[in-house]
Short mmCIF file of C-alpha atoms in Angstrom, two decimals:
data_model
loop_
_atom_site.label_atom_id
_atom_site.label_comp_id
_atom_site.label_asym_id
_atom_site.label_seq_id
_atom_site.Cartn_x
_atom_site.Cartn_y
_atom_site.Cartn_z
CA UNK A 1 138.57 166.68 158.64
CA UNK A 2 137.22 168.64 155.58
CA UNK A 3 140.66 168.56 154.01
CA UNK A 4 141.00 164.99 154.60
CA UNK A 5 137.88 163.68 153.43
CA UNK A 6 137.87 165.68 150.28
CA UNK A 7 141.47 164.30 149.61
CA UNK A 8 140.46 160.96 150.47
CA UNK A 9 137.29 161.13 147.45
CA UNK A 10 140.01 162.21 145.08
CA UNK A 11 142.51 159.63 145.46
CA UNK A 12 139.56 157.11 146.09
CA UNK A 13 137.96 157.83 142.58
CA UNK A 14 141.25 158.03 140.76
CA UNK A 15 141.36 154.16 142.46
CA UNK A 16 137.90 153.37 140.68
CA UNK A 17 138.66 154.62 137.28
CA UNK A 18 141.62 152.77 137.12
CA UNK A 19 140.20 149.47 138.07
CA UNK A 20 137.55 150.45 135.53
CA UNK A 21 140.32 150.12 133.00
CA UNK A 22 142.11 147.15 134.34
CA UNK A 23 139.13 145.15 134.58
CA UNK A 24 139.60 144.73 130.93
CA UNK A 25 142.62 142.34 131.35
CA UNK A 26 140.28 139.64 133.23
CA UNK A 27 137.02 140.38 131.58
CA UNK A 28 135.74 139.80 127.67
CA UNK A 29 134.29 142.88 126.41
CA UNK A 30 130.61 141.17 126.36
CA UNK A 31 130.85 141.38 130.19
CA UNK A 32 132.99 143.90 130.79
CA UNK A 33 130.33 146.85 130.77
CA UNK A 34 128.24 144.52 133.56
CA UNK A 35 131.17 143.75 135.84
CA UNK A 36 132.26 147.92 135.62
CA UNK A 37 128.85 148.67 136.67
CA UNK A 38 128.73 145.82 139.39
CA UNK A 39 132.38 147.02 140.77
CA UNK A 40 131.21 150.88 140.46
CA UNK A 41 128.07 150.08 143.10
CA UNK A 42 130.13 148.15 145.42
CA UNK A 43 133.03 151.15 145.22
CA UNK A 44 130.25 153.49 145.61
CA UNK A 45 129.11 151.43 149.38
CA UNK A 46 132.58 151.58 150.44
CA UNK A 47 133.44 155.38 150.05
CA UNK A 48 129.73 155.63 152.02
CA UNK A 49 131.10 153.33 154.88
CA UNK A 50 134.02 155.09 155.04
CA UNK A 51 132.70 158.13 155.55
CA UNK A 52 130.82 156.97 158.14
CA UNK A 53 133.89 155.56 159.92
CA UNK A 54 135.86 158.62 159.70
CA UNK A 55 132.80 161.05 161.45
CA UNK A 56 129.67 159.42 162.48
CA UNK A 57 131.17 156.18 163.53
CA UNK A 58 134.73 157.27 164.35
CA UNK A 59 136.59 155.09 167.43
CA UNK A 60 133.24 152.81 167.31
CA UNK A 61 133.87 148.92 166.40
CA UNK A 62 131.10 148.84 164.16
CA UNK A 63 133.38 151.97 162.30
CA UNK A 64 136.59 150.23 162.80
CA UNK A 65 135.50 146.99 161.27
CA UNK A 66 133.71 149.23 158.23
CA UNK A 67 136.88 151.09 157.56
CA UNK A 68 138.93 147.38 158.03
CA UNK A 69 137.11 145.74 154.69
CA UNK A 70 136.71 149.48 152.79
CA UNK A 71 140.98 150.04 153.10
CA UNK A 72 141.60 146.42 152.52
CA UNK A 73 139.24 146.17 149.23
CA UNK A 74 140.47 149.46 147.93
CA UNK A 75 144.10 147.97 148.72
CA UNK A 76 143.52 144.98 146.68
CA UNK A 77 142.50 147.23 143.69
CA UNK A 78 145.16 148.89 143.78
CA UNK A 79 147.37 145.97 143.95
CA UNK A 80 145.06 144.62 141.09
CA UNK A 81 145.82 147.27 138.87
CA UNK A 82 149.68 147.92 139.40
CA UNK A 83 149.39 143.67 138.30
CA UNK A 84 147.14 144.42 135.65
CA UNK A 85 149.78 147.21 133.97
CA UNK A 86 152.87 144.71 134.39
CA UNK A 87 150.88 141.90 133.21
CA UNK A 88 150.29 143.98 129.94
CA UNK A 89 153.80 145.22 130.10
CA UNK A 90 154.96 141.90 129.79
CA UNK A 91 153.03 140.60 126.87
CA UNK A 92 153.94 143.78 124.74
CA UNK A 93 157.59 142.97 125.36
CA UNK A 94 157.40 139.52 124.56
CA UNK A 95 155.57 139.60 121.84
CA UNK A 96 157.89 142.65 120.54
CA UNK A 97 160.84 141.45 121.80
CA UNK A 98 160.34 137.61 120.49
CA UNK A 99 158.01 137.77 117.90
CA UNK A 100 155.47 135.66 119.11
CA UNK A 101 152.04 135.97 116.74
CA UNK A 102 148.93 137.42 118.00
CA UNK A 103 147.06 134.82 119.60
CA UNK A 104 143.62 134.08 118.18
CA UNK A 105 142.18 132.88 121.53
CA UNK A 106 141.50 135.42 123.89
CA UNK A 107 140.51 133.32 126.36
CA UNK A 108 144.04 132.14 127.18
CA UNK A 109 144.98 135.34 127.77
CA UNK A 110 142.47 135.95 130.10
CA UNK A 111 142.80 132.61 131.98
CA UNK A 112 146.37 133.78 132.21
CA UNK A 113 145.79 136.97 133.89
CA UNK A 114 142.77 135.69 136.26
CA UNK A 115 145.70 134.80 138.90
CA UNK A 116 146.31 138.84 139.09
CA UNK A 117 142.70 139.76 141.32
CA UNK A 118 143.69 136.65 143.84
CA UNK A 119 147.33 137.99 144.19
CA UNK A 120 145.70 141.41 144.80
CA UNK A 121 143.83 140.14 147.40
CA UNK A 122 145.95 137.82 148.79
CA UNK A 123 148.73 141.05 149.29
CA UNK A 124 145.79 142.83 150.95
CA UNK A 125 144.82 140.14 153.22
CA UNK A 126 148.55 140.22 153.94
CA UNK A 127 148.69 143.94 154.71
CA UNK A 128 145.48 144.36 156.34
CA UNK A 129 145.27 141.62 158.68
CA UNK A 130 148.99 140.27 159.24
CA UNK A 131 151.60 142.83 159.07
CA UNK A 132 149.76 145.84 160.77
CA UNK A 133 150.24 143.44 164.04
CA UNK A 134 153.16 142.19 163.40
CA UNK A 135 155.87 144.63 165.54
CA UNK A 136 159.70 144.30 164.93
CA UNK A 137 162.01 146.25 167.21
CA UNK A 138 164.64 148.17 166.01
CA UNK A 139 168.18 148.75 167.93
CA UNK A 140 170.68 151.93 167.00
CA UNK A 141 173.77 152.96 168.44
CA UNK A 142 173.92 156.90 169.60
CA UNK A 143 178.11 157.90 169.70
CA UNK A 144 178.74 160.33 172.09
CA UNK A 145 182.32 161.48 172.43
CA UNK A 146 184.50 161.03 175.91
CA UNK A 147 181.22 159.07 177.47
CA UNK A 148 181.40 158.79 180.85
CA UNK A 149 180.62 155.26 182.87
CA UNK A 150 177.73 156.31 184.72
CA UNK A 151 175.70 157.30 180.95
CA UNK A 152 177.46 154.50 178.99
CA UNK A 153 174.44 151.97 177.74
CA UNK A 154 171.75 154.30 178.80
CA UNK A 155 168.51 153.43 176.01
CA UNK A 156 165.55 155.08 175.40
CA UNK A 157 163.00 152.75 173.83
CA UNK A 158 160.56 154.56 171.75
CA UNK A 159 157.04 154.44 170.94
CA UNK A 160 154.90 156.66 168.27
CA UNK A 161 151.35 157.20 166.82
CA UNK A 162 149.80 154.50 168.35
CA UNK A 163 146.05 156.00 167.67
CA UNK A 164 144.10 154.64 170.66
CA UNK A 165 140.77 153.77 168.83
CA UNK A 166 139.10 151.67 166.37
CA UNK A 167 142.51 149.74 165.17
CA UNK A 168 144.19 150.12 168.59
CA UNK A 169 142.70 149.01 171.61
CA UNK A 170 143.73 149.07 175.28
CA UNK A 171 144.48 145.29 175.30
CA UNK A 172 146.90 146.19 172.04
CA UNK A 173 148.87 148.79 174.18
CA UNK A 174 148.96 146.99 177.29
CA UNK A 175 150.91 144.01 174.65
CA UNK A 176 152.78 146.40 173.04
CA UNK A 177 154.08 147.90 176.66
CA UNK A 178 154.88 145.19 177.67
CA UNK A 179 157.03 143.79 175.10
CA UNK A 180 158.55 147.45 175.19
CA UNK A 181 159.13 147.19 179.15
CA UNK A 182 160.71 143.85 178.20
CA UNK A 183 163.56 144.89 176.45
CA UNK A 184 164.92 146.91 179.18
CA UNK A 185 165.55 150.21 178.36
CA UNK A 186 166.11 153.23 180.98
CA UNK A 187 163.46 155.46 179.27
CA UNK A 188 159.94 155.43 177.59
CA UNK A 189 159.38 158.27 174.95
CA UNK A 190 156.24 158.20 173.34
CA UNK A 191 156.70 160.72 170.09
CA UNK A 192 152.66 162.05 170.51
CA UNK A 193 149.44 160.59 168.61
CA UNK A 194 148.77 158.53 171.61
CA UNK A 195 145.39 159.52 172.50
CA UNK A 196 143.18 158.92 169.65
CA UNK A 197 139.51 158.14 171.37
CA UNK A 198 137.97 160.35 173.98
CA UNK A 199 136.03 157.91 175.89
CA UNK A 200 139.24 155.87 176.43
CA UNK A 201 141.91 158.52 177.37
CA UNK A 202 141.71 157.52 181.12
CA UNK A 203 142.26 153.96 181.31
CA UNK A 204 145.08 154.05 178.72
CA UNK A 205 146.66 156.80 180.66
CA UNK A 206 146.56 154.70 183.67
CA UNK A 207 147.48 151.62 181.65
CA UNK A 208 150.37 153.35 180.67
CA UNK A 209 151.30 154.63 184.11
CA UNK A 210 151.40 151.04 184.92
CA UNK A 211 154.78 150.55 183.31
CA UNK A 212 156.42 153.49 184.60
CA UNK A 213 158.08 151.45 187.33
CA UNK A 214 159.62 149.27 184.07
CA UNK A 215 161.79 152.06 182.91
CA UNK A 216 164.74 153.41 185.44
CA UNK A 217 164.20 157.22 184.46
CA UNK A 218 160.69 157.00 183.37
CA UNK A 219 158.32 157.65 180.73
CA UNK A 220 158.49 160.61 178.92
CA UNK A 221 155.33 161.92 176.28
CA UNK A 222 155.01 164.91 173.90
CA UNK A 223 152.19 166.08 171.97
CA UNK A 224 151.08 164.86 168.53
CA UNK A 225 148.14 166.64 166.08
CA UNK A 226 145.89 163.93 167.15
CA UNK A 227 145.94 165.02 170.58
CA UNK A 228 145.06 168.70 169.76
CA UNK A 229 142.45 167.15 167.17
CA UNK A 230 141.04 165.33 170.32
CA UNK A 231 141.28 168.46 172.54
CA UNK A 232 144.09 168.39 174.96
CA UNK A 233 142.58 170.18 178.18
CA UNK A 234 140.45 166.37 178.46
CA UNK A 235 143.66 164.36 177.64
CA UNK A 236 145.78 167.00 180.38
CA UNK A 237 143.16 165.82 182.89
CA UNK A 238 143.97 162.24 181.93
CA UNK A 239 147.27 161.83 182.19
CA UNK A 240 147.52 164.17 185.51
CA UNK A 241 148.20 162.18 188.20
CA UNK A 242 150.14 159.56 186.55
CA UNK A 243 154.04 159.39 186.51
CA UNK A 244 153.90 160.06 182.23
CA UNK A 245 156.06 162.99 182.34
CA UNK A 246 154.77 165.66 179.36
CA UNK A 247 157.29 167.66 178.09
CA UNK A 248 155.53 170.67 176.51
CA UNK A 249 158.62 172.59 174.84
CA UNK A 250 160.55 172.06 178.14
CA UNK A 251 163.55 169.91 179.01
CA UNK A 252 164.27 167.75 182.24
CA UNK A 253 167.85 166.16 183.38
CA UNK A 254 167.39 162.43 183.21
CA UNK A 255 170.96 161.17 184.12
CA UNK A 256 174.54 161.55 184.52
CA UNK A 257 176.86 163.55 186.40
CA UNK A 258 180.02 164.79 184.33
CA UNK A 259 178.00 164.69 181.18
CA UNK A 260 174.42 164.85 181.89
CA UNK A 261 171.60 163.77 179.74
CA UNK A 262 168.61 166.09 178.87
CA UNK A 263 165.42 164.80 177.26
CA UNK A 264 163.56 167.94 175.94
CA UNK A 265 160.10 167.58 174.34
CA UNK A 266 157.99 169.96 172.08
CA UNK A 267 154.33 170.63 170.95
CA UNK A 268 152.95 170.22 167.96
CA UNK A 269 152.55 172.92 165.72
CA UNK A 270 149.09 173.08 164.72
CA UNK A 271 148.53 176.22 163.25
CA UNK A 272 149.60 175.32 159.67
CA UNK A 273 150.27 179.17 158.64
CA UNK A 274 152.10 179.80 161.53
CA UNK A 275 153.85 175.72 161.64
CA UNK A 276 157.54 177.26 160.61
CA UNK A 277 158.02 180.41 163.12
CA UNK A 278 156.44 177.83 165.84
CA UNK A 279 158.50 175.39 164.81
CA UNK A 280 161.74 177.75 165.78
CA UNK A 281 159.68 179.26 168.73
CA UNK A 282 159.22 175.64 170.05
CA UNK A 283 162.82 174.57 169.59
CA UNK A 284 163.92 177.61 171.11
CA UNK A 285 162.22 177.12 174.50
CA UNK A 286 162.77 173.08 174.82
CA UNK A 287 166.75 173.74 173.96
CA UNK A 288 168.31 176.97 174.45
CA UNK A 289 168.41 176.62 178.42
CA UNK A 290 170.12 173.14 177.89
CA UNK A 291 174.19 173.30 179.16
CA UNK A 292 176.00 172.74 175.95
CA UNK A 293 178.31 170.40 178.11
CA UNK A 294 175.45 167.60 177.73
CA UNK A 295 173.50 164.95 175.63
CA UNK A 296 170.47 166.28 174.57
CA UNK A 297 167.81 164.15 173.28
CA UNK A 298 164.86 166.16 172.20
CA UNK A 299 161.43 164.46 171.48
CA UNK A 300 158.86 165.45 168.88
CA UNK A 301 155.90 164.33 166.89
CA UNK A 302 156.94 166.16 163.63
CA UNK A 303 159.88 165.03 161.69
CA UNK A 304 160.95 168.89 160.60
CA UNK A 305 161.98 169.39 164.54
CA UNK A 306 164.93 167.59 163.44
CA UNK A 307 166.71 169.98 161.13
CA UNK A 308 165.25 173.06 164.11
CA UNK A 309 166.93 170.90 166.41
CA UNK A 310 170.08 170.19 164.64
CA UNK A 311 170.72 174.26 164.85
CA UNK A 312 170.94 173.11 169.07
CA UNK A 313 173.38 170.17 168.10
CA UNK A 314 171.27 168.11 169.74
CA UNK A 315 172.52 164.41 169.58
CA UNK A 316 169.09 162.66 168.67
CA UNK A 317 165.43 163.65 167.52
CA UNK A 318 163.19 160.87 167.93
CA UNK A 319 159.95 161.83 165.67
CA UNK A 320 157.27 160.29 164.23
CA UNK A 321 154.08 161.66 162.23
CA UNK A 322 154.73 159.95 159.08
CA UNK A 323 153.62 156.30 160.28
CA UNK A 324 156.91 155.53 157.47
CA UNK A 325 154.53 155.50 154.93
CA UNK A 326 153.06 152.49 156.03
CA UNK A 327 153.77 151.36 152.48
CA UNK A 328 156.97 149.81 151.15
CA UNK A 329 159.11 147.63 149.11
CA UNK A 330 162.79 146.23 149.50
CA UNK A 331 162.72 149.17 152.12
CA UNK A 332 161.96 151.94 149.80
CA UNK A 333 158.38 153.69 150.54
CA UNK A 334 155.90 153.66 148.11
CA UNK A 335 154.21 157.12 148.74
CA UNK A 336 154.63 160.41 147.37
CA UNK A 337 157.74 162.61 149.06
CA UNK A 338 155.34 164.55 151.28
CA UNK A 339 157.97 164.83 153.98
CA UNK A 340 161.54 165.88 154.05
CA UNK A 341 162.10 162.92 156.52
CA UNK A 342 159.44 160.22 156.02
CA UNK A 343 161.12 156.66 157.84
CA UNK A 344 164.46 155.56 159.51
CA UNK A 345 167.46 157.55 160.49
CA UNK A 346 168.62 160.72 159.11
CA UNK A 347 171.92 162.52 160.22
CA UNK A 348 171.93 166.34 159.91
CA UNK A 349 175.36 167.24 161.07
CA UNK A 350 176.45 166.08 164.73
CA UNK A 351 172.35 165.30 164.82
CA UNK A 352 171.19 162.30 164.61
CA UNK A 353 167.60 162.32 163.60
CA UNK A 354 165.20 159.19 163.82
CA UNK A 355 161.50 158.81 161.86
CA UNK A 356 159.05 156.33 163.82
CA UNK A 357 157.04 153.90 161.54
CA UNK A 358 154.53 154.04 163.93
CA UNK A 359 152.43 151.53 166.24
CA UNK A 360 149.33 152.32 164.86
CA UNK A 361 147.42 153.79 162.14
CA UNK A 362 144.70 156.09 160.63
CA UNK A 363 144.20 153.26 157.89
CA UNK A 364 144.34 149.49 158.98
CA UNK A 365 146.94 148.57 156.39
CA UNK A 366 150.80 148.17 156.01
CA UNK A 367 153.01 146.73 154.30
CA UNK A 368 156.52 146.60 153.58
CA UNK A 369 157.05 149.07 156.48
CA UNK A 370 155.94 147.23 160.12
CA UNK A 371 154.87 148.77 163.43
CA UNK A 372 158.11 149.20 165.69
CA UNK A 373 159.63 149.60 168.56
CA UNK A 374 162.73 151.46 168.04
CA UNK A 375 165.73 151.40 170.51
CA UNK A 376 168.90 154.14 171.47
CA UNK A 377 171.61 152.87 173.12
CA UNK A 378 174.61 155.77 173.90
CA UNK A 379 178.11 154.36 173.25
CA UNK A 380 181.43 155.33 173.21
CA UNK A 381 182.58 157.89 169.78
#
């Protein structure tokens, strides 16, 4: 939590100089010192709030709703000054480009560019409060070679990082189950970060038991870093009981006769230093045991699994982690290249290997990359 937080003040200040900056595209300089000082006080409140909603307040509504306004300002500021630089952009070129004069009245220019802070918050409006909800599901076709009748069509529908918590409550997973159950697939797999809140583990483990009947092979769960960050001896008690079926690097035959289908499922590595050999180690126990005469569908929270998993040829990886970025354009995430896989489908070799955007979130904004529900149908090579 350390890490984070002290992360979080960097990239949060380098977010309030900017503005600092861009406020000079809207503002006249005789007011511009007053408005930086009024916009530095108010920044100041919101890094205090969400500070409080990441520890004191965490999975509380009062911390939910504090962190809600904080990401969706700080959004619209940095909206504000990605339009602030093109705005600027633009007027250099066209005044180099076509020699238009200087103009004398300021004021134009300013009236020009006062449309850029209600864009801004209009996009973060957008992200915060419309497309965070709004779920699109996602079908892909898995080939498998010489597919016998009895496996043709099977689908797993899959679910990931749904944070049970301040953004995600039990009456937003009992909607999104059900429009999962809906489309009719033959398994569950939830790619870990379910269990985000303590005090709620219980019912949502029950809630989610509720739908096991919905799925023809069942619902299948593996570990994400939230769950260890929420301690998972209180989340094993839980789920036992229900019919969510953990797979903690093991494996269990689903389907199928002549070519059976395995779903495996791994923990998460949470001992950075050690995240590579128990990456392997992990693998290693979910797979190795597996008949190679099979389809093997391995679940994990962490998209490197899939080029571990790959070394199994495993047909699919269904991982998540990465939330997609949660930020986008045309389809291309805006966020640095922290992962090797970060959203969609990857193929390493015969493996095809698939990155979750998530259901929910640490940080109650998206956009250009929507919750899902992603779908894997086997067909015919």
């Amino acid at each position: 939590m350390l890490l984070f937080l002290s992360i979080l003040f960097v990239v949060l200040t380098a977010i309030i100089m900017l503005t600092q900056k861009a406020l000079g595209v809207i503002i006249p300089p005789e007011k511009l010192g007053k408005a930086q000082r009024k916009l530095l006080y108010v920044d100041i409140i919101l890094i205090a709030g969400m500070v409080l909603g990441f520890t004191k307040l965490h999975g509380t509504t009062a911390g939910g709703i504090i962190l809600q306004v904080a990401t969706m300002l700080f959004m619209a500021q940095i909206v504000y000054d990605w339009l602030a630089l093109a705005y600027v952009v633009v007027k250099y070129l066209k005044k180099k480009l076509f020699e238009v004069p200087e103009n004398p009245q300021r004021r134009r220019f300013l009236k020009g560019a006062a449309v850029l802070p209600a864009a801004a918050v209009a996009v973060s409006a957008y992200g915060g409060l419309i497309e965070r909800h709004q779920t699109v599901v996602r079908h892909f076709q898995v080939p498998v070679e010489n597919i016998p009748d009895d496996i043709k069509g099977l689908s797993v529908v899959q679910l990931s990082d749904i944070h049970l918590g301040a953004f995600m409550g039990l009456e937003e997973l009992d909607r999104l189950l059900k429009e999962a159950s809906a489309i009719g697939g033959d398994i569950l797999a939830i790619t870990g970060d379910l269990f985000d809140d303590n005090r709620i583990n219980y019912k949502a483990a029950k809630m989610v038991d509720n739908y096991a009947e919905c799925f023809k092979y069942g619902i299948y769960f593996c570990w994400g870093n939230h769950e260890h960050l929420r301690g998972i001896p209180a989340i094993d008690i839980a789920i036992e009981g229900t019919r969510i079926k953990k797979l903690d690097n093991s494996f269990d035959m689903v389907a199928g006769e002549a070519l059976p289908v395995y779903i495996a499922g791994v923990d998460y590595p949470i001992e950075r230093k050690q995240f590579d050999f128990l990456k392997e180690k992990y693998t290693e126990l979910a797979l190795k045991e597996i008949p190679s005469n099979s389809v093997k569908i391995l679940l994990a929270h962490h998209p490197d699994f899939i080029d571990s998993a790959a070394k199994y040829n495993t047909n699919l990886v269904l991982t998540g982690h990465t939330h997609g970025g949660q930020l986008g354009l045309f389809g291309i995430p805006l966020v640095p290249p922290v992962f090797k896989y970060l959203r969609g489908m990857y193929h390493v070799g015969n493996t095809m290997g698939y990155v979750h955007s998530g259901n929910g979130s640490w940080f109650p904004f998206r956009f250009g990359c929507p919750p899902e529900i992603a779908v894997f149908t086997l067909v015919e090579k």
